[in-house]
Short mmCIF file of C-alpha atoms in Angstrom, two decimals:
data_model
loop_
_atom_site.label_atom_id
_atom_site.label_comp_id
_atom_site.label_asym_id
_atom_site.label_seq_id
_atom_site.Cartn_x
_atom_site.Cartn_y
_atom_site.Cartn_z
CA UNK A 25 0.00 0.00 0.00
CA UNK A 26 1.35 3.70 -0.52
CA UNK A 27 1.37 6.10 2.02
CA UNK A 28 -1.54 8.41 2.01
CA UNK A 29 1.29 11.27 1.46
CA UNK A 30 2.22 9.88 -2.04
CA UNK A 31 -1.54 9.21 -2.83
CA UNK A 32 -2.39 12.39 -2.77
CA UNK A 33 1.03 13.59 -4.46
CA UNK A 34 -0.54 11.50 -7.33
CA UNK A 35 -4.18 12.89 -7.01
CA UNK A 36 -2.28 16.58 -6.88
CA UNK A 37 0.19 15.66 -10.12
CA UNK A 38 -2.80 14.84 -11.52
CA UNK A 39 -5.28 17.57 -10.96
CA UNK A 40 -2.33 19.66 -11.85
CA UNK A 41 -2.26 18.21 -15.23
CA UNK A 42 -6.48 18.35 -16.15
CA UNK A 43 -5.88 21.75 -15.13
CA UNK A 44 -2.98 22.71 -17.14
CA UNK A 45 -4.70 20.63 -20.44
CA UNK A 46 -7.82 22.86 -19.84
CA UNK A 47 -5.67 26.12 -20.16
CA UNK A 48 -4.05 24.76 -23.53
CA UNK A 49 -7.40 23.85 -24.79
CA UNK A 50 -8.85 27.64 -23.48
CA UNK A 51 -5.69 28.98 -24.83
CA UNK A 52 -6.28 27.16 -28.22
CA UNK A 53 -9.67 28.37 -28.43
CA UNK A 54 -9.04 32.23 -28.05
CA UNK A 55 -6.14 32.24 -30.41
CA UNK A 56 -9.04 30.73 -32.82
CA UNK A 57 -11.43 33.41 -32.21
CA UNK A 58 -8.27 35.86 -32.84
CA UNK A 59 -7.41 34.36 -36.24
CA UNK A 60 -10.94 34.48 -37.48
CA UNK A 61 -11.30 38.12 -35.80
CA UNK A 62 -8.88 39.17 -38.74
CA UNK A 63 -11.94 38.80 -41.35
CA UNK A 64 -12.75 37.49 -44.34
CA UNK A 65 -14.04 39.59 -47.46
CA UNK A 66 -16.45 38.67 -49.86
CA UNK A 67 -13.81 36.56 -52.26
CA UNK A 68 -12.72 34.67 -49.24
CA UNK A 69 -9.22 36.82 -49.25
CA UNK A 70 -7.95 37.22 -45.66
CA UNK A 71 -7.27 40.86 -44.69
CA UNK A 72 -6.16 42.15 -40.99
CA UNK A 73 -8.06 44.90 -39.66
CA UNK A 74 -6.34 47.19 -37.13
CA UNK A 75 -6.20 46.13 -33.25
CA UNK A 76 -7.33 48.85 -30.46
CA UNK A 77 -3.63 49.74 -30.23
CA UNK A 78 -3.32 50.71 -33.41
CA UNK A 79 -5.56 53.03 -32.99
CA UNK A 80 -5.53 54.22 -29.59
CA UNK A 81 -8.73 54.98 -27.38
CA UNK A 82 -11.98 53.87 -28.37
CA UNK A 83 -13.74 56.87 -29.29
CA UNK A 84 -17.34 58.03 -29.18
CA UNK A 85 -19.72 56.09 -31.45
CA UNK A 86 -20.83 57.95 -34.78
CA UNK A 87 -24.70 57.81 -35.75
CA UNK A 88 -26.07 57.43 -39.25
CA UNK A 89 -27.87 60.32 -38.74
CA UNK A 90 -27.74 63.77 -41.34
CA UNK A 91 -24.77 65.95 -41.39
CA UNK A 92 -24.78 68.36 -37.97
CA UNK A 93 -24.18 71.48 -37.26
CA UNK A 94 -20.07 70.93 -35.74
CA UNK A 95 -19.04 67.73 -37.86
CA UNK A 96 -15.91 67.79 -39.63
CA UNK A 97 -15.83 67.09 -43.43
CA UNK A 98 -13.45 65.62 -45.66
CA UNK A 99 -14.19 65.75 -49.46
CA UNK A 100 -12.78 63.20 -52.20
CA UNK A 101 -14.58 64.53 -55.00
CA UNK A 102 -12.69 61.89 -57.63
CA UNK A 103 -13.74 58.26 -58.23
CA UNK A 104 -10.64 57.08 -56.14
CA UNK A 105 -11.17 54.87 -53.38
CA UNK A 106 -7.52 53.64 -52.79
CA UNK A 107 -6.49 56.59 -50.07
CA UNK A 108 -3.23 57.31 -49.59
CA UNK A 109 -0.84 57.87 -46.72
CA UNK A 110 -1.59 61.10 -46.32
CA UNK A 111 -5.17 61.06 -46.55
CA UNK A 112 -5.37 58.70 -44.11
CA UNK A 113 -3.49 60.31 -41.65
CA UNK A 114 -5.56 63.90 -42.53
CA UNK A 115 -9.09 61.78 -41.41
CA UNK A 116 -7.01 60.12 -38.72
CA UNK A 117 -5.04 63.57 -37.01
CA UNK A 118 -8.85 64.84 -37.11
CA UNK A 119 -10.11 62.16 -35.14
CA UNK A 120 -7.99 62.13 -32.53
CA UNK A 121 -7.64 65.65 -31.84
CA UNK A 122 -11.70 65.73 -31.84
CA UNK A 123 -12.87 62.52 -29.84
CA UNK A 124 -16.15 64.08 -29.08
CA UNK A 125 -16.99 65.71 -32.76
CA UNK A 126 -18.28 63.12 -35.67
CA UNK A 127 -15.68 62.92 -38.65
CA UNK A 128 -17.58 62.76 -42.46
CA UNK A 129 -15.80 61.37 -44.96
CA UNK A 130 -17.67 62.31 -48.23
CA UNK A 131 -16.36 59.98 -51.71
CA UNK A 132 -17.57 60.46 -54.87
CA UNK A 133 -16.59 56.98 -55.63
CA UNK A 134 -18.45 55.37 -52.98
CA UNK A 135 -21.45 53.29 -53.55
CA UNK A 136 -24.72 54.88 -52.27
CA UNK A 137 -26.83 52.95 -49.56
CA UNK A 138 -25.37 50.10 -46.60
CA UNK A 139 -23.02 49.00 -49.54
CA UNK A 140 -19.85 47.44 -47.85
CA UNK A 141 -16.60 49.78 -47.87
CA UNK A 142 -14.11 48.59 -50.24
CA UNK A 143 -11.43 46.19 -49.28
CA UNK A 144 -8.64 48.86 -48.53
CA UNK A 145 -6.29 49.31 -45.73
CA UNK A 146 -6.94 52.78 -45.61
CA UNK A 147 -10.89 52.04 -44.93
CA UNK A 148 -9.71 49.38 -42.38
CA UNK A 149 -7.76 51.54 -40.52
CA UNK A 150 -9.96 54.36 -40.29
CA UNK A 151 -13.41 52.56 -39.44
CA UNK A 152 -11.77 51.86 -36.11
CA UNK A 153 -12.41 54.63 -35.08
CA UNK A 154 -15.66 54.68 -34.16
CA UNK A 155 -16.40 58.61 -34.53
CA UNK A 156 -15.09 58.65 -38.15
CA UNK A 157 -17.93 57.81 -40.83
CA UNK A 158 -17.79 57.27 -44.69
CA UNK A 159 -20.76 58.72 -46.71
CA UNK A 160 -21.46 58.83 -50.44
CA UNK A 161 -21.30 62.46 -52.05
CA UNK A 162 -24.09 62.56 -54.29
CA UNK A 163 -23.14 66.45 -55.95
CA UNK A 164 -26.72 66.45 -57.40
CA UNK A 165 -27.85 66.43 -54.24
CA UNK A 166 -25.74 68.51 -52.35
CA UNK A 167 -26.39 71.35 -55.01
CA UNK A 168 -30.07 71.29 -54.57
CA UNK A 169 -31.24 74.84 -53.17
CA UNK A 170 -28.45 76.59 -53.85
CA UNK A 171 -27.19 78.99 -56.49
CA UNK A 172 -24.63 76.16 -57.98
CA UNK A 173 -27.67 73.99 -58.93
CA UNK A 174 -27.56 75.20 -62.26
CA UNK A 175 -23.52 75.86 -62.53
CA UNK A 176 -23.19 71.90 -61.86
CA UNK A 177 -25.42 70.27 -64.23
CA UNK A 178 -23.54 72.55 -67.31
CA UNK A 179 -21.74 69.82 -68.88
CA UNK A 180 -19.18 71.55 -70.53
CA UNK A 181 -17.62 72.46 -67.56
CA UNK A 182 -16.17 69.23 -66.92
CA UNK A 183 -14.02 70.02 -69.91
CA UNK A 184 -11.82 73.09 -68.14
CA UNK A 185 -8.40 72.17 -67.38
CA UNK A 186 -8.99 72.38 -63.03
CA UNK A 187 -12.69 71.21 -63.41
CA UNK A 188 -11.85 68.75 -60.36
CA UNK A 189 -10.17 71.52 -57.72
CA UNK A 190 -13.27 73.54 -59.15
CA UNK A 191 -15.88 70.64 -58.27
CA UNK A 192 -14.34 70.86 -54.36
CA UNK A 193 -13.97 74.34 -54.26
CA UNK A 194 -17.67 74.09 -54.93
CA UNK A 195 -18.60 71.09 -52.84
CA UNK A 196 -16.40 72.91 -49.35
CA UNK A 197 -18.87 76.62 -49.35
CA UNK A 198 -22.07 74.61 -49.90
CA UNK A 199 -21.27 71.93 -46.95
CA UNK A 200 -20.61 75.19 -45.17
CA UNK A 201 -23.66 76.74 -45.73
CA UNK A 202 -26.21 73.61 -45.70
CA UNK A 203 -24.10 71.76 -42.84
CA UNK A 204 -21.87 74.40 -41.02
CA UNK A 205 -19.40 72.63 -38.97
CA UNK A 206 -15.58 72.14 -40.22
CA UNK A 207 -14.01 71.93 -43.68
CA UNK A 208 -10.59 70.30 -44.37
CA UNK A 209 -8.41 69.44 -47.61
CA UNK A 210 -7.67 65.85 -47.22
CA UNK A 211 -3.78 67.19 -47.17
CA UNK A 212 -3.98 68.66 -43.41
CA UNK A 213 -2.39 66.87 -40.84
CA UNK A 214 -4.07 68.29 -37.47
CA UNK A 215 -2.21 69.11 -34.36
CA UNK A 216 -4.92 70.81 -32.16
CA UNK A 217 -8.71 71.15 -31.59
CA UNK A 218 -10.53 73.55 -34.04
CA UNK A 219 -13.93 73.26 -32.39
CA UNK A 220 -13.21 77.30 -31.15
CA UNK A 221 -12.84 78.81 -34.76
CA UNK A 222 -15.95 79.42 -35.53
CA UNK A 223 -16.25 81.17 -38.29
CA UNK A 224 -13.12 81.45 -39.62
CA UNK A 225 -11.07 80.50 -42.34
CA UNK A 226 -6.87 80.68 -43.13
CA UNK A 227 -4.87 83.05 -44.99
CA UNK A 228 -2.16 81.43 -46.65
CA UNK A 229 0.07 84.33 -47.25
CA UNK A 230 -0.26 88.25 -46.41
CA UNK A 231 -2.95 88.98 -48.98
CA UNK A 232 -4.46 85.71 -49.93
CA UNK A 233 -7.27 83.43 -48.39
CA UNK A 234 -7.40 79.70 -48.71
CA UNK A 235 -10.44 77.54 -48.49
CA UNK A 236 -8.40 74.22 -47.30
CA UNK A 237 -9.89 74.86 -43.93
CA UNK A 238 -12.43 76.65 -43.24
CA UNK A 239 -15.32 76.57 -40.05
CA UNK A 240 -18.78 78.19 -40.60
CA UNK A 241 -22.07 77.92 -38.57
CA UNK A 242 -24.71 76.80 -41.11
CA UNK A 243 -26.71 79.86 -43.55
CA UNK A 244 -24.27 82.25 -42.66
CA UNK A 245 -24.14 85.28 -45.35
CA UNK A 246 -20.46 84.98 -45.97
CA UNK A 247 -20.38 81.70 -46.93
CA UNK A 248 -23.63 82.45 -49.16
CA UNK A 249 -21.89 85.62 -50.88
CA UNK A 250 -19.77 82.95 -51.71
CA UNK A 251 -21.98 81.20 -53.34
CA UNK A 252 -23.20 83.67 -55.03
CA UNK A 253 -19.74 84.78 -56.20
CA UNK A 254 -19.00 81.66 -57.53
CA UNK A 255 -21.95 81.90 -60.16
CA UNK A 256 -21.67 85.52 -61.15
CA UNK A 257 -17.82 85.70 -61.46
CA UNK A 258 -16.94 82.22 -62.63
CA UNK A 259 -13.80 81.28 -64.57
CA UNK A 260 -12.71 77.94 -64.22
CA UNK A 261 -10.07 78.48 -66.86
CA UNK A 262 -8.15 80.34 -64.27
CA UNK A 263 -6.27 78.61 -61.31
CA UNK A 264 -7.11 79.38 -57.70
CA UNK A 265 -9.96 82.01 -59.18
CA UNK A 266 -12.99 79.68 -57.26
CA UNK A 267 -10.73 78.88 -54.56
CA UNK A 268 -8.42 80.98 -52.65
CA UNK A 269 -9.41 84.15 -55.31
CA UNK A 270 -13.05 83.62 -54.61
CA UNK A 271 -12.49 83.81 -50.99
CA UNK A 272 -9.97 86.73 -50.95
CA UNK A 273 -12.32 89.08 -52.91
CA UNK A 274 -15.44 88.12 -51.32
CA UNK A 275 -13.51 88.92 -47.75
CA UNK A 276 -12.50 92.07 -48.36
CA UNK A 277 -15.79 93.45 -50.03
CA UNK A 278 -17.19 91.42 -46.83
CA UNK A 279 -15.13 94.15 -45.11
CA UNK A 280 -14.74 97.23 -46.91
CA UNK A 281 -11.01 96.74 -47.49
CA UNK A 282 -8.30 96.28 -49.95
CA UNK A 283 -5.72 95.07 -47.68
CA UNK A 284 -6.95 91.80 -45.42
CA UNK A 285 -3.96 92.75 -42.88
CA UNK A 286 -5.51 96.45 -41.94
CA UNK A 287 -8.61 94.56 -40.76
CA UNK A 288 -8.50 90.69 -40.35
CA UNK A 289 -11.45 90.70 -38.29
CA UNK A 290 -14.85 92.27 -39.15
CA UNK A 291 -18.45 91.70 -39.23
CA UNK A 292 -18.03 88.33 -37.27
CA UNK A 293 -15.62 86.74 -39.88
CA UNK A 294 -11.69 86.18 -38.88
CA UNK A 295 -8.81 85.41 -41.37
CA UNK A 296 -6.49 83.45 -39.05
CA UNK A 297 -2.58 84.62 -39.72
CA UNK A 298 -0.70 82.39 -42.10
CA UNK A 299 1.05 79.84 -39.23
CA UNK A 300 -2.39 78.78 -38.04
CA UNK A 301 -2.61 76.95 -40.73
CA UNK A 302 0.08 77.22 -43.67
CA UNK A 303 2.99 77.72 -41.50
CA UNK A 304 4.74 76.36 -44.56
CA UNK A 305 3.99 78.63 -47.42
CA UNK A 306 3.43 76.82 -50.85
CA UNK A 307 7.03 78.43 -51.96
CA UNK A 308 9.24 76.26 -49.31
CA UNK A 309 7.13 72.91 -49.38
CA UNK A 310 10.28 71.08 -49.66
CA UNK A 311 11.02 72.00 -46.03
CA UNK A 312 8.48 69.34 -45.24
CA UNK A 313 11.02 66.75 -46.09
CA UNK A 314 13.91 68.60 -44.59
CA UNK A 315 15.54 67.24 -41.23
CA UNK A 316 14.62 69.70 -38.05
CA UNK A 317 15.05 69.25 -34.52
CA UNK A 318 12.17 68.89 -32.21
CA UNK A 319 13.04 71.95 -30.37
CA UNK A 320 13.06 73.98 -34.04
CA UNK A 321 9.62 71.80 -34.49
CA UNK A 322 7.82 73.38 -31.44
CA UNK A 323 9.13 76.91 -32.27
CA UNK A 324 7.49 76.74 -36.06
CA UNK A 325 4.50 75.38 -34.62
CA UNK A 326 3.79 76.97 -31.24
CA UNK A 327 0.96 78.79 -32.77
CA UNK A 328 -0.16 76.00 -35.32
CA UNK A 329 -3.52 74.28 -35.22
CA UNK A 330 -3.12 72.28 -38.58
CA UNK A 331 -0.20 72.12 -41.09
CA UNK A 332 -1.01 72.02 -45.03
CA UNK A 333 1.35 69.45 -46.99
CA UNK A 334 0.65 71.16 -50.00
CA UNK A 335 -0.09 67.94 -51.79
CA UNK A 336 -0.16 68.76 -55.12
CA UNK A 337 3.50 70.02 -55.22
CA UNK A 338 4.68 67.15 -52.86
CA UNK A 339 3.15 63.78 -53.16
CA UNK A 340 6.02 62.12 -55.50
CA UNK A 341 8.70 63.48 -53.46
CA UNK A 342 10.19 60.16 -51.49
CA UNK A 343 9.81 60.63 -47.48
CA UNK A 344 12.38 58.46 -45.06
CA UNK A 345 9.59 57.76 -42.67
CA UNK A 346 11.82 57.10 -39.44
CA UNK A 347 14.09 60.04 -40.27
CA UNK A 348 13.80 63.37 -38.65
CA UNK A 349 12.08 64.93 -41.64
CA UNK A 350 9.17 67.53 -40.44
CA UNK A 351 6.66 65.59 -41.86
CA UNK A 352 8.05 62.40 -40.56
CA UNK A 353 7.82 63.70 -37.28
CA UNK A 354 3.96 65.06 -38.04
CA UNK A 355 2.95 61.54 -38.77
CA UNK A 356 5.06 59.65 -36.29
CA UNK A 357 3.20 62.31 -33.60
CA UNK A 358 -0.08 62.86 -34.92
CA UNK A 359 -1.18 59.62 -36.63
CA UNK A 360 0.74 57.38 -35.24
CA UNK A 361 -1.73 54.29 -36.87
CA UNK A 362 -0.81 55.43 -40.30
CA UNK A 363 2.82 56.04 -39.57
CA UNK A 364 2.70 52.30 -38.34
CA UNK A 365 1.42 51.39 -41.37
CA UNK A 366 4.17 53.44 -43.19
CA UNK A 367 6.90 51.65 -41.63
CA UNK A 368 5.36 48.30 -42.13
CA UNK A 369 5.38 49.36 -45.88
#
């Protein structure tokens, strides 16, 4: 016979063993669940959708309710639905900076009704956060009621050489108006809140307005002079005359003025100073892919709410992500899911 000691060594050894096989077997089962968390699309093509971490806090829940007054818009007025780097971290800077404001994505290219998003990383990434929503941008529609009704269904506009900046500089006053809230270029990479600039919009240089931002309550009359401007003086044949001209002219009859510096403030309408939002003027863009210290980064920036990557003129320049570029830093800081993304790249 054993001794009772070394019977219930064995009765121990093997409890300890049914116990240990039952936390392989719950261990096995949750790394299951993981694998099939990843996702399958509708050709049966495995794709990984990002984890919490990439993307930080979970963030108030977005309803499918209309446009309010307050939500932030992005505008993709092309057919593309493949977004880039840089448009992803625009959407994603926006997000994060405003966890309590709904972010509206608005694609031309996107299919109208509950259809699916399209299997894109960009998508992936961005749906996890829960206050950012995509939205189809029906232009018919958003025209209705207002004095570019008419200018939009003209077909032979769509033959002028900058039809496409003309389409958003169109689409960005009339969200204003209808919607009010906050506009942005999808080439913005946000470092602050905006929610407290109501009605403004940036100048990009001493004399000159830009429409890449801009932050309206709904109806107001400036951003429905500008509406009307946009009819009576259009000339899509000419760059920058809907966008930036449009504004500039409109401002300073809005004011009386002929200089926006003498009087940058007036009749409940601000044109923030260039470094609020185009602390890099158009001229230097390059110096987004120059090295700079982080001390020399705070300094540019102190007074900086968003920074404009002046896409047009930079988007096939080649960026060293994990080098101390500016804009490397921007991303690495201020989307830090995208910049992940980057380097995995």
């Amino acid at each position: 016979r054993m001794p009772k000691c070394v019977t219930k060594l064995a009765a121990g050894q093997l409890s300890h063993r049914l116990g240990s096989l039952f936390i392989l077997t719950i261990s096995f089962v949750f790394l299951l669940m993981i694998y099939w968390r990843r996702g399958v699309d509708g050709e049966g093509q495995f794709y990984s959708l990002p984890t919490q971490s990439a993307c930080g806090q979970i963030l108030p829940t977005a309803s499918g309710n209309p446009p309010q007054p307050g939500d932030m818009f992005f505008v993709e007025t092309s057919e593309r639905m493949d977004p880039s780097y840089l448009f992803t971290c625009s959407v994603e800077s926006a997000a994060r900076t405003h966890p309590g404001t709904r972010v509206v994505v608005l694609m031309k290219g996107l299919a109208s009704g509950n259809a699916s998003l399209p299997n894109h990383w960009g998508f992936s990434l961005l749906s996890c956060f829960s206050n950012v929503e995509f939205r189809s941008l029906d232009l018919q529609e958003l025209f209705s009621g207002t004095p570019l009704a008419k200018w939009y269904l003209q077909p032979e506009h769509q033959k002028e050489p900058y039809f496409l900046p003309v389409l958003s500089d169109a689409c960005r006053i009339t969200i204003m108006w209808k919607f009010g809230g906050i506009y942005l270029d999808t080439d913005f990479i946000v470092l602050r809140n905006l929610r407290n600039l109501t009605n403004s919009l940036g100048m990009q240089s001493q004399d000159v307005l830009n429409g890449a931002f801009l932050s309206f309550r709904p109806k107001h009359a400036f951003v429905e002079r500008c509406m009307q401007d946009f009819v009576e003086n259009y000339n899509g044949w000419i760059w920058a005359h809907q966008g930036p001209g449009l504004l500039t002219r409109v401002f300073k009859r809005w004011c009386s003025i002929s200089n926006i510096q003498t009087h940058m403030n007036c009749r409940g309408v601000r044109a923030l100073s260039p470094e609020a939002f185009y602390p890099i003027r158009w001229e230097d863009w390059k110096k987004l892919f120059h090295t700079i210290s982080s001390t020399e980064l705070h300094k540019l920036l102190r007074n900086t709410y968003a920074v404009h990557v002046w896409n047009k003129l930079s988007h096939g320049t080649r960026l060293e992500i994990t080098s101390q570029a500016l804009l490397a830093q921007l991303y690495s800081q201020f989307c830090p899911a995208t910049y992940a993304k980057m380097k995995e790249d």
